[in-house]
């Protein structure tokens, strides 16, 4: 059995590019994932000049963390994507790449996409934070 998750977008609000304005979790345990960075297993930054390669590595890492708590992307109830850019086109590329990836269902819940000035690792362009309603 899994926690009951309801995703809502009130008709009075603007249409979204795939996420919902509200995600309600009726019951169950919750996991808060640390920000997933584009680092490989050895801690080396992947794709320092490529948001696409960095998104792909973040997806690999996030799926591994979800698997460690027996969760899947559809169990994500909140996401925040950080992109080191103030260019709307770059943010759109990142949003679309995440949504077309195996992690894509995670972004149907309440989600925020932010352009930021700096991330934690030199050369880092992308990071994602996830909150998960764990299956029972």
Short mmCIF file of C-alpha atoms in Angstrom, two decimals:
data_model
loop_
_atom_site.label_atom_id
_atom_site.label_comp_id
_atom_site.label_asym_id
_atom_site.label_seq_id
_atom_site.Cartn_x
_atom_site.Cartn_y
_atom_site.Cartn_z
CA UNK A 1 0.00 0.00 0.00
CA UNK A 2 1.22 3.51 -0.73
CA UNK A 3 0.36 6.88 0.73
CA UNK A 4 -2.55 8.52 -1.06
CA UNK A 5 -1.17 11.35 -3.19
CA UNK A 6 -3.50 13.85 -4.82
CA UNK A 7 -2.26 16.46 -7.28
CA UNK A 8 -4.45 19.54 -7.86
CA UNK A 9 -4.35 22.55 -10.17
CA UNK A 10 -7.24 24.92 -9.38
CA UNK A 11 -9.08 26.18 -12.45
CA UNK A 12 -8.64 29.79 -11.24
CA UNK A 13 -4.85 29.54 -11.67
CA UNK A 14 -2.67 29.53 -14.78
CA UNK A 15 -1.98 26.34 -16.68
CA UNK A 16 1.41 24.81 -15.94
CA UNK A 17 3.97 23.04 -18.14
CA UNK A 18 3.30 19.74 -16.39
CA UNK A 19 3.45 20.30 -12.64
CA UNK A 20 0.49 20.78 -10.28
CA UNK A 21 -0.01 23.76 -7.98
CA UNK A 22 -0.79 21.59 -4.94
CA UNK A 23 0.19 18.08 -3.89
CA UNK A 24 -1.60 16.53 -0.91
CA UNK A 25 -0.31 13.44 0.89
CA UNK A 26 -2.99 11.81 3.03
CA UNK A 27 -0.75 9.64 5.21
CA UNK A 28 2.53 7.86 5.47
CA UNK A 29 6.24 8.44 5.96
CA UNK A 30 8.20 11.14 4.15
CA UNK A 31 11.81 11.22 2.93
CA UNK A 32 13.75 14.42 2.31
CA UNK A 33 16.52 13.87 -0.21
CA UNK A 34 19.69 15.93 -0.05
CA UNK A 35 20.29 18.10 -3.10
CA UNK A 36 21.31 15.75 -5.91
CA UNK A 37 24.36 17.07 -7.74
CA UNK A 38 25.96 16.06 -11.06
CA UNK A 39 28.76 14.10 -9.41
CA UNK A 40 29.77 10.61 -10.47
CA UNK A 41 30.40 7.75 -8.06
CA UNK A 42 33.95 9.00 -7.46
CA UNK A 43 32.77 12.52 -6.59
CA UNK A 44 33.93 14.04 -9.89
CA UNK A 45 31.77 16.66 -11.58
CA UNK A 46 30.17 15.42 -14.81
CA UNK A 47 29.81 17.76 -17.80
CA UNK A 48 31.15 21.07 -16.43
CA UNK A 49 30.07 22.85 -19.64
CA UNK A 50 26.86 20.92 -20.36
CA UNK A 51 23.53 21.34 -18.58
CA UNK A 52 22.27 18.30 -20.50
CA UNK A 53 25.04 15.99 -19.23
CA UNK A 54 24.62 17.38 -15.74
CA UNK A 55 20.85 16.78 -15.79
CA UNK A 56 21.50 13.20 -16.95
CA UNK A 57 23.88 12.59 -14.03
CA UNK A 58 21.47 14.16 -11.53
CA UNK A 59 18.76 11.82 -12.85
CA UNK A 60 21.03 8.79 -12.33
CA UNK A 61 21.86 9.92 -8.80
CA UNK A 62 18.27 10.79 -7.86
CA UNK A 63 16.99 7.43 -9.11
CA UNK A 64 19.64 5.67 -7.00
CA UNK A 65 18.59 7.60 -3.90
CA UNK A 66 14.90 6.92 -4.56
CA UNK A 67 15.73 3.23 -4.95
CA UNK A 68 17.57 3.25 -1.63
CA UNK A 69 14.27 4.13 0.11
CA UNK A 70 12.18 1.81 -2.12
CA UNK A 71 10.52 4.78 -3.85
CA UNK A 72 9.93 5.70 -7.48
CA UNK A 73 9.63 9.06 -9.25
CA UNK A 74 5.83 9.07 -8.94
CA UNK A 75 6.24 9.10 -5.14
CA UNK A 76 7.91 12.54 -5.26
CA UNK A 77 5.57 15.18 -3.85
CA UNK A 78 7.80 18.28 -4.07
CA UNK A 79 10.77 19.21 -6.23
CA UNK A 80 13.03 22.21 -6.58
CA UNK A 81 15.37 22.45 -9.57
CA UNK A 82 18.30 24.86 -9.34
CA UNK A 83 20.05 26.01 -12.52
CA UNK A 84 23.10 28.26 -12.53
CA UNK A 85 21.75 30.60 -15.21
CA UNK A 86 19.54 33.63 -15.67
CA UNK A 87 18.73 32.61 -19.28
CA UNK A 88 15.11 31.47 -19.65
CA UNK A 89 16.09 29.27 -22.61
CA UNK A 90 18.61 27.37 -20.48
CA UNK A 91 16.02 26.90 -17.73
CA UNK A 92 13.58 25.57 -20.34
CA UNK A 93 16.18 23.11 -21.65
CA UNK A 94 16.76 21.82 -18.12
CA UNK A 95 13.02 21.56 -17.35
CA UNK A 96 12.31 19.65 -20.55
CA UNK A 97 15.27 17.30 -20.13
CA UNK A 98 14.26 16.42 -16.57
CA UNK A 99 10.65 15.89 -17.64
CA UNK A 100 11.58 13.61 -20.55
CA UNK A 101 13.91 11.52 -18.37
CA UNK A 102 13.15 8.44 -16.26
CA UNK A 103 12.78 10.89 -13.34
CA UNK A 104 10.09 12.83 -15.24
CA UNK A 105 7.07 11.73 -13.15
CA UNK A 106 8.69 13.41 -10.13
CA UNK A 107 7.99 16.80 -11.66
CA UNK A 108 4.22 16.33 -11.96
CA UNK A 109 3.86 17.29 -8.30
CA UNK A 110 4.42 20.71 -6.77
CA UNK A 111 7.63 21.93 -8.40
CA UNK A 112 9.82 25.02 -8.56
CA UNK A 113 12.47 25.87 -11.16
CA UNK A 114 15.03 28.50 -10.12
CA UNK A 115 17.86 30.30 -11.86
CA UNK A 116 20.62 30.92 -9.32
CA UNK A 117 23.97 32.71 -9.25
CA UNK A 118 26.07 29.85 -7.84
CA UNK A 119 25.87 26.21 -6.75
CA UNK A 120 28.12 24.32 -4.36
CA UNK A 121 30.73 22.78 -6.68
CA UNK A 122 32.93 24.64 -9.15
CA UNK A 123 31.42 24.11 -12.60
CA UNK A 124 28.11 22.83 -11.23
CA UNK A 125 25.14 23.99 -13.32
CA UNK A 126 22.23 21.89 -11.99
CA UNK A 127 20.93 20.50 -8.69
CA UNK A 128 17.58 19.05 -7.61
CA UNK A 129 15.91 18.69 -4.19
CA UNK A 130 13.15 16.10 -3.76
CA UNK A 131 10.61 15.29 -1.05
CA UNK A 132 9.07 11.83 -1.27
CA UNK A 133 5.94 10.24 0.19
CA UNK A 134 7.33 6.79 0.89
CA UNK A 135 5.35 3.72 -0.10
CA UNK A 136 4.33 1.57 2.86
#
